[in-house]
Coordinates of N, CA and C in Angstrom, one line a residue:
X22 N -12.1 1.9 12.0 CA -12.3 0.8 12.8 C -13.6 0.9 13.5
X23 N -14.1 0.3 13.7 CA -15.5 -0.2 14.4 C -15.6 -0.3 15.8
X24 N -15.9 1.0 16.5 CA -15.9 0.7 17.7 C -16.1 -0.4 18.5
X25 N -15.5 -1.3 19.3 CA -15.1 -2.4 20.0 C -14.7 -3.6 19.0
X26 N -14.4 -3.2 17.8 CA -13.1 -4.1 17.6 C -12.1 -4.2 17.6
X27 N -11.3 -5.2 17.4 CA -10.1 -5.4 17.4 C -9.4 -4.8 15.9
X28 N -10.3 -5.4 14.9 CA -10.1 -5.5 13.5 C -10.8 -4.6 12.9
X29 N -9.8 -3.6 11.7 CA -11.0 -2.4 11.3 C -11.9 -3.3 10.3
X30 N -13.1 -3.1 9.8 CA -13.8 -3.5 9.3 C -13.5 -3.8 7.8
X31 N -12.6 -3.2 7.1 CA -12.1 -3.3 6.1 C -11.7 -4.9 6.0
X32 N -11.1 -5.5 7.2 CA -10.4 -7.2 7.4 C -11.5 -8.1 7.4
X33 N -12.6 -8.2 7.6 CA -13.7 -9.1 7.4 C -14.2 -9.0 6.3
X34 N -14.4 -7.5 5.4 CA -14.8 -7.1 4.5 C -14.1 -7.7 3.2
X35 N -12.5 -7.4 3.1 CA -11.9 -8.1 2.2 C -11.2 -9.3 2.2
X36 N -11.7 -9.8 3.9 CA -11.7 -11.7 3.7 C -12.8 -12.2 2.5
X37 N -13.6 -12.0 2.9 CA -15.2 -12.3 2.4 C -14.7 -12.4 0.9
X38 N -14.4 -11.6 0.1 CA -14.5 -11.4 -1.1 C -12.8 -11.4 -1.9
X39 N -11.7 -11.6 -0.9 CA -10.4 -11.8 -1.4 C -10.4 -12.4 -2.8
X40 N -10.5 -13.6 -2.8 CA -11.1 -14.2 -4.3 C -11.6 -13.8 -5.6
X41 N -12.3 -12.7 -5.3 CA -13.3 -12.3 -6.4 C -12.1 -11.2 -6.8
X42 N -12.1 -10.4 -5.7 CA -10.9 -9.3 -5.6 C -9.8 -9.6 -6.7
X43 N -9.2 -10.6 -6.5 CA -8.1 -10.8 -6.7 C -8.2 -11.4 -8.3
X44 N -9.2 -11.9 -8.9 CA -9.6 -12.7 -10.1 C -10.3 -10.7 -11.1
X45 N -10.3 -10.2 -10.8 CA -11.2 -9.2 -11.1 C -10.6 -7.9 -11.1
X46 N -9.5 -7.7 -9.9 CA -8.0 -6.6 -10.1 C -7.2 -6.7 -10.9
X47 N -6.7 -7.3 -11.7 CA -6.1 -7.2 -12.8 C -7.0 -6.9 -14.3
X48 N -7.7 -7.0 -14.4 CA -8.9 -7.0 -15.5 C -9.6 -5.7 -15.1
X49 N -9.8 -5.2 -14.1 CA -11.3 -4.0 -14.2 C -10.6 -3.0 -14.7
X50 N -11.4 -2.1 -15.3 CA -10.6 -1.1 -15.5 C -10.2 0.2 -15.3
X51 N -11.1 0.3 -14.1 CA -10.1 1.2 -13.4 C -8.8 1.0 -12.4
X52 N -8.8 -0.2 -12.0 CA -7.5 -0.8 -11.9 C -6.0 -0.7 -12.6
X53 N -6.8 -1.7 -13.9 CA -5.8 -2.1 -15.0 C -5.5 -1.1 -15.4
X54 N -6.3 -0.2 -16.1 CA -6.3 1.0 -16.9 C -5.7 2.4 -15.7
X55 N -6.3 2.5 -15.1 CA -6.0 4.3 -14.2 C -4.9 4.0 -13.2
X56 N -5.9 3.4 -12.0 CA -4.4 3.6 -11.0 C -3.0 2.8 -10.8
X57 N -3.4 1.3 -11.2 CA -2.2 0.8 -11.7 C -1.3 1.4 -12.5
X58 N -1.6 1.7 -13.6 CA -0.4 2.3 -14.5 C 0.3 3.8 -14.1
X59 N -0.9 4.6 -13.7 CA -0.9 6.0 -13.2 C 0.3 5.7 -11.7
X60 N 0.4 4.7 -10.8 CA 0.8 4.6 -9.3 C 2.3 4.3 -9.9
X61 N 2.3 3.1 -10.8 CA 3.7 2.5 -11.1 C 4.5 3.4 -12.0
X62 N 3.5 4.2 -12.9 CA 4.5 5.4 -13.8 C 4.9 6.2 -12.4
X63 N 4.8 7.3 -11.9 CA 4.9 7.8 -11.0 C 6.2 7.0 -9.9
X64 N 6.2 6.1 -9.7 CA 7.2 5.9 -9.3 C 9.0 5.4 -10.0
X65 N 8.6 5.7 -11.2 CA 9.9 5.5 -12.0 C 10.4 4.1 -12.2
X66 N 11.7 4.4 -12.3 CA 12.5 3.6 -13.0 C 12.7 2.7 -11.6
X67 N 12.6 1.5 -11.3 CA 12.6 0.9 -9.8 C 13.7 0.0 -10.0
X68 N 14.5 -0.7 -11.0 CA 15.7 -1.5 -11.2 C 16.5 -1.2 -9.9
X69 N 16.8 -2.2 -9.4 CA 17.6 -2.2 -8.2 C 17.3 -1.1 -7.0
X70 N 16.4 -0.5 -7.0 CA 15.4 -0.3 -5.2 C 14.9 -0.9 -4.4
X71 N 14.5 -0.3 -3.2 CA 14.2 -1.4 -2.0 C 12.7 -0.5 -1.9
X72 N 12.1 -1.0 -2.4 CA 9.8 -0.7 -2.1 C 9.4 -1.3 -1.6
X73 N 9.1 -0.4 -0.5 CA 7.6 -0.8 0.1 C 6.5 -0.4 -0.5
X74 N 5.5 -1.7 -0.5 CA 4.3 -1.8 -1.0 C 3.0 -1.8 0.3
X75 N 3.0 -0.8 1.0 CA 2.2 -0.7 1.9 C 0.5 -1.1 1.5
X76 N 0.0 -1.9 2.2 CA -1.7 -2.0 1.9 C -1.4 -2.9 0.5
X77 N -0.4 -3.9 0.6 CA -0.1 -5.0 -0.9 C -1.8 -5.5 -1.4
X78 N -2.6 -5.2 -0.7 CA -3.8 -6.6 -1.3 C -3.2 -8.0 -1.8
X79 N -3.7 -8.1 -2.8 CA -3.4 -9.6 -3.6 C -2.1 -9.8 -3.8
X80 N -0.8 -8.4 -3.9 CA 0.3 -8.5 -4.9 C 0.2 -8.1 -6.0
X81 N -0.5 -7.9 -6.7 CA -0.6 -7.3 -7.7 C 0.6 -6.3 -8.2
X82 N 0.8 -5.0 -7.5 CA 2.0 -4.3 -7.9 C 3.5 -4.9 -7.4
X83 N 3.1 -5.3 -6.4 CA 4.6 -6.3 -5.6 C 5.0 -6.7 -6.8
X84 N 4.4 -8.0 -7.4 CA 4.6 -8.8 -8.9 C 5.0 -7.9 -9.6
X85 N 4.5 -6.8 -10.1 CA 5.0 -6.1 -11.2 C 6.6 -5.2 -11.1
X86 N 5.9 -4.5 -9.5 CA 7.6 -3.9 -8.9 C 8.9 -5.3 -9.1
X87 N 9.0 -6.3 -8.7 CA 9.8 -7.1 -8.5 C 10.2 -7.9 -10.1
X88 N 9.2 -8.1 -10.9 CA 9.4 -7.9 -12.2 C 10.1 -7.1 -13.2
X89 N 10.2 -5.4 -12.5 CA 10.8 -4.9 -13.1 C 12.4 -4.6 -12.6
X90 N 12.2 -5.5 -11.5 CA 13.8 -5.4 -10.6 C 14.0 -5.1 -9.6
X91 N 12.6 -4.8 -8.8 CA 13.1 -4.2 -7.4 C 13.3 -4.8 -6.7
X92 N 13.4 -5.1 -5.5 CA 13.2 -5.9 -4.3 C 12.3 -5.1 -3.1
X93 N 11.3 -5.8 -3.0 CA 9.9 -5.2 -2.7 C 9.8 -6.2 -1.4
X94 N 8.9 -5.0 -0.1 CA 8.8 -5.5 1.1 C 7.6 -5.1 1.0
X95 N 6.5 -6.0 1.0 CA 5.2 -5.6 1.3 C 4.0 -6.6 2.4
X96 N 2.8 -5.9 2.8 CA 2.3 -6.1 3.6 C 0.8 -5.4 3.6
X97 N 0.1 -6.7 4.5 CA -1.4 -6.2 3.9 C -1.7 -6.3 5.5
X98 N -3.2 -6.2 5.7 CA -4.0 -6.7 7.0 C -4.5 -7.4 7.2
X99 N -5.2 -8.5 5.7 CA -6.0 -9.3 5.6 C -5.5 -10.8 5.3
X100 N -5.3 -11.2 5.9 CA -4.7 -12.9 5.7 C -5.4 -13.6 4.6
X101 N -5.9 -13.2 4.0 CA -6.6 -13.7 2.8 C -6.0 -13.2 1.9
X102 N -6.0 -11.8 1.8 CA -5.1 -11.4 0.5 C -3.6 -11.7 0.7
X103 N -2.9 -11.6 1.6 CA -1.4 -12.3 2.1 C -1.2 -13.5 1.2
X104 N -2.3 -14.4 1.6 CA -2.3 -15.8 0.8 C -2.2 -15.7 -0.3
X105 N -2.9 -15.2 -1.0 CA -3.4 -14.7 -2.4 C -1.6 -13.7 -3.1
X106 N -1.3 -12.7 -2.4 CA 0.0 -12.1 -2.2 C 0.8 -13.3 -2.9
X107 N 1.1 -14.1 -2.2 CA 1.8 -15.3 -1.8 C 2.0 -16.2 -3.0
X108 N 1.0 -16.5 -3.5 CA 0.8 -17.2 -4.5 C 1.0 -16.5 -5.6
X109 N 0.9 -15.1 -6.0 CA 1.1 -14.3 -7.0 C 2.3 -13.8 -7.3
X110 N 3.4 -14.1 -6.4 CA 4.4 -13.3 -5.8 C 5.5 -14.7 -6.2
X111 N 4.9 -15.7 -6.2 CA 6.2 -17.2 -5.8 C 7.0 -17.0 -7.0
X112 N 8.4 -16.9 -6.6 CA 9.6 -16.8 -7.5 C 9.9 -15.8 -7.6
X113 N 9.4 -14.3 -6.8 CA 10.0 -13.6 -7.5 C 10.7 -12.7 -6.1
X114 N 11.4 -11.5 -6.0 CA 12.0 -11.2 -4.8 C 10.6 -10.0 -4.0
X115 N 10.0 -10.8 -3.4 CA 9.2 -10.1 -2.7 C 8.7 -10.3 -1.2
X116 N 9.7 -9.8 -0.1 CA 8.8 -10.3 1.3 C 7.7 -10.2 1.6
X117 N 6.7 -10.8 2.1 CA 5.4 -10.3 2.1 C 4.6 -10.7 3.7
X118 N 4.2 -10.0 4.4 CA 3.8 -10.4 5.9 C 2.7 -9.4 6.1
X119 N 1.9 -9.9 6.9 CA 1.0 -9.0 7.9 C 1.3 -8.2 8.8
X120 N 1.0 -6.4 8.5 CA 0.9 -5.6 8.7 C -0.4 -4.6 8.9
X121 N -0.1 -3.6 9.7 CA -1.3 -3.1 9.7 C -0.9 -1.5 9.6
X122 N -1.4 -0.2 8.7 CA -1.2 0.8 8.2 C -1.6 2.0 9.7
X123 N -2.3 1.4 10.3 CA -2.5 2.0 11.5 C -1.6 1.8 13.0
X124 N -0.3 0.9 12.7 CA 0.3 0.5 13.8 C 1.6 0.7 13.4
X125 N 2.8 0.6 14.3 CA 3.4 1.0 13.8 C 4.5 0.2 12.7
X126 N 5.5 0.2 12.0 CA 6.0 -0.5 11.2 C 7.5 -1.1 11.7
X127 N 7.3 -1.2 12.9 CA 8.7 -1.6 13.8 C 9.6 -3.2 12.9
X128 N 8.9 -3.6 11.9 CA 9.8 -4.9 11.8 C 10.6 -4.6 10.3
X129 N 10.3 -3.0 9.8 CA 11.0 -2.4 9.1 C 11.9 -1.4 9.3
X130 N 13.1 -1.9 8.8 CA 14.2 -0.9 9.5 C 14.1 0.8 8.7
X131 N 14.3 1.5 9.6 CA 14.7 2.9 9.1 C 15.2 3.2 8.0
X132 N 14.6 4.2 7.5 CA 15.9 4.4 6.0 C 16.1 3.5 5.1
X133 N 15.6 2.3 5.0 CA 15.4 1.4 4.2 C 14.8 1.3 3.1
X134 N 14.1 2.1 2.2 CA 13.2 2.2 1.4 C 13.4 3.5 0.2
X135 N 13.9 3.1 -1.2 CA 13.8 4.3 -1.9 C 12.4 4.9 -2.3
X136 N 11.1 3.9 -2.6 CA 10.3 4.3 -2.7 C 9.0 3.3 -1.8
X137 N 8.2 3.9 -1.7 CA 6.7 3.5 -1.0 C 5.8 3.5 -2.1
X138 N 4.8 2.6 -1.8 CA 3.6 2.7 -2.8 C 2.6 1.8 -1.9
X139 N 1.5 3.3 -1.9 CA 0.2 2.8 -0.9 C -1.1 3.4 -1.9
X140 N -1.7 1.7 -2.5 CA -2.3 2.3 -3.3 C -3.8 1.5 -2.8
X141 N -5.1 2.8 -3.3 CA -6.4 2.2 -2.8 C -6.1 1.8 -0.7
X142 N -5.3 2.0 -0.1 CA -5.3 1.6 1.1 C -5.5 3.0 2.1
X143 N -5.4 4.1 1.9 CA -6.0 5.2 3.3 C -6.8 5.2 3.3
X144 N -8.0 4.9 2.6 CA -9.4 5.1 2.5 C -10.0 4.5 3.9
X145 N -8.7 3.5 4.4 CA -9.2 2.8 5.3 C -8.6 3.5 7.2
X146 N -7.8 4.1 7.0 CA -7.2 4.8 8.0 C -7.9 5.9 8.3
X147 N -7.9 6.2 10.2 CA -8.8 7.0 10.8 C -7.7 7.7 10.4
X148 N -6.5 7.7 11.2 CA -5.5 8.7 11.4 C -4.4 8.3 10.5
X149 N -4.5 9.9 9.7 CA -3.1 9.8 8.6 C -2.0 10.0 9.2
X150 N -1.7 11.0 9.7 CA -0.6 11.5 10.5 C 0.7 10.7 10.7
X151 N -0.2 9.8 11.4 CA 0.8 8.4 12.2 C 1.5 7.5 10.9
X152 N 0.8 7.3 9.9 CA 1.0 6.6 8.8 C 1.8 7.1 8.0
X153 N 1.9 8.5 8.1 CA 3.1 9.6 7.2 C 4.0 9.9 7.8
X154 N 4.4 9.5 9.4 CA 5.5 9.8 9.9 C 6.1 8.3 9.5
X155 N 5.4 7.2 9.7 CA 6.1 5.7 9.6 C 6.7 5.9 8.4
X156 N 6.2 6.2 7.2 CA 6.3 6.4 6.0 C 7.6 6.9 5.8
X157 N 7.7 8.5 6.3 CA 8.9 8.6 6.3 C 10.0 8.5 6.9
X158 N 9.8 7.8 8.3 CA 10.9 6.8 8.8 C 11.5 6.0 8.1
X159 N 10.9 5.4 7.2 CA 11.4 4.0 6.9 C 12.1 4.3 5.5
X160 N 11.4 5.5 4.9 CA 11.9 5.6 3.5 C 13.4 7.0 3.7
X161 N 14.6 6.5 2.4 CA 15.6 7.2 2.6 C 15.7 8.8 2.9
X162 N 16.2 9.1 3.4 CA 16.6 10.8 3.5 C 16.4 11.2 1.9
X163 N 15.7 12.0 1.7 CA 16.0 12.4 0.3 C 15.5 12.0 -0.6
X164 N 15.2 10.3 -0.5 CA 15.0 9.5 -2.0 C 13.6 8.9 -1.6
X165 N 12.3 9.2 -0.5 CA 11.3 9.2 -0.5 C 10.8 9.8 -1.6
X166 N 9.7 8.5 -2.1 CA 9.0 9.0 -3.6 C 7.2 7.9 -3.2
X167 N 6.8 8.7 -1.9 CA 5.5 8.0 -2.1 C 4.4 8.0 -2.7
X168 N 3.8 7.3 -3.3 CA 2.7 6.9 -4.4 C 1.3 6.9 -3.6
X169 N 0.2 7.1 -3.6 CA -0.9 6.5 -3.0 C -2.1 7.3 -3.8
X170 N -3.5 6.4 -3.9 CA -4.6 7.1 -4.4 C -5.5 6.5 -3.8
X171 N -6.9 6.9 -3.7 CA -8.4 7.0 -3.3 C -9.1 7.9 -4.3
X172 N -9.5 7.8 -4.6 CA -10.8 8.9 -5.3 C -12.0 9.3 -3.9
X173 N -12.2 8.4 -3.1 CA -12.9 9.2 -2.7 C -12.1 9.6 -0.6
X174 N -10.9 9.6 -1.2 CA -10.3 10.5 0.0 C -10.1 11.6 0.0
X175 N -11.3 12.2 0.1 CA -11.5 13.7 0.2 C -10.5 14.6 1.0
X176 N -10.2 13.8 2.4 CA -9.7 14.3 3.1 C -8.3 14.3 3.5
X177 N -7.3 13.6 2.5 CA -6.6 13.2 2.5 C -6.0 14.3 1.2
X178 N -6.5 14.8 0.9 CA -6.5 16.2 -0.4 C -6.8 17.5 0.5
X179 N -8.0 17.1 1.1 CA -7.9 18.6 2.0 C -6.8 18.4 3.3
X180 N -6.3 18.0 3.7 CA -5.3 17.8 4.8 C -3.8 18.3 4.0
X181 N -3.8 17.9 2.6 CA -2.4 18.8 2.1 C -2.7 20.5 1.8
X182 N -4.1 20.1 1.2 CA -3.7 21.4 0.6 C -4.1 22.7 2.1
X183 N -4.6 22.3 2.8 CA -5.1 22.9 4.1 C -3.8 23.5 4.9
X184 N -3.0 22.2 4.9 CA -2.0 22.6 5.6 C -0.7 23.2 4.6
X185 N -1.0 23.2 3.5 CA 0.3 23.7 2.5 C 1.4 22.7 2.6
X186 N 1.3 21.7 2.7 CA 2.9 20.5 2.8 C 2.8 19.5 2.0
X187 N 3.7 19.3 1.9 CA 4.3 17.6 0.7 C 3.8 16.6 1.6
X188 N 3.1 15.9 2.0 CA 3.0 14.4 2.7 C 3.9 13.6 2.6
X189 N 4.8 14.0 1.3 CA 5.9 12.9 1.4 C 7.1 13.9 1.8

């Protein structure tokens, strides 16, 4: 976040270009090809689960989760991609609302969640901490199975292995 904003800079950033984003995420290929398929393998078999899609962007995985059966609660920061969400998402079972990864996730109930999937979104968060306790509030006792990638979150790799613990 940008000292004396309101808004981390990431939300002006991927207003601007939501569009392009969203015409160009499905097709690039390290998208299409690596961490899409790599995030949604990883999270298994989802027929009849309740996912959260934390940091949704366009919808992109929402669509796919909810395609293969789930019923998916997701949420972005950017009202641009929300829209975009929205439009990619119509017909199929997916809530979708503004959220923010840095606050907390009070309009999701506890224990509600077999799996999480936060993908491409810490890159953008000061503090992880706060975003792995929400994480595991919301997701079941036991049946937490969180997904997330960055390539260049360095520190999000040294903070597990530093401390020796499962993030999820």
């Amino acid at each position: 976040m940008a000292k004396g904003d309101s808004d981390p800079v990431a939300v002006s950033a991927y207003a601007s270009f939501a569009e392009r984003y969203d015409a160009l995420a499905p097709i690039k290929p390290h998208n299409a090809l690596y961490e899409r398929p790599a995030s949604l393998e990883l999270l298994g078999d989802v027929t009849g689960l309740n996912i959260l899609d934390a940091g949704c962007g366009s919808g992109i995985c929402s669509e796919k989760l909810a395609g293969s059966g789930a019923r998916v609660s997701a949420f972005d920061i950017t009202p641009e991609m929300l829209a975009l969400a929205r439009q990619r998402c119509a017909g199929v079972d997916v809530d979708i609302r503004l959220g923010n990864l840095e606050r907390a996730l009070d309009w999701l109930a506890d224990g509600s969640f077999d799996r999480i999937l936060c993908s491409l979104a810490l890159d953008y968060v000061e503090k992880l901490e706060p975003v792995f306790a929400e994480f595991s509030s919301r997701g079941l006792p036991g049946r937490l199975a969180g997904v997330l990638y960055g390539p260049s979150n360095a520190r999000l790799a040294g903070h597990a292995h530093a401390r020796d613990e499962n993030l999820f």
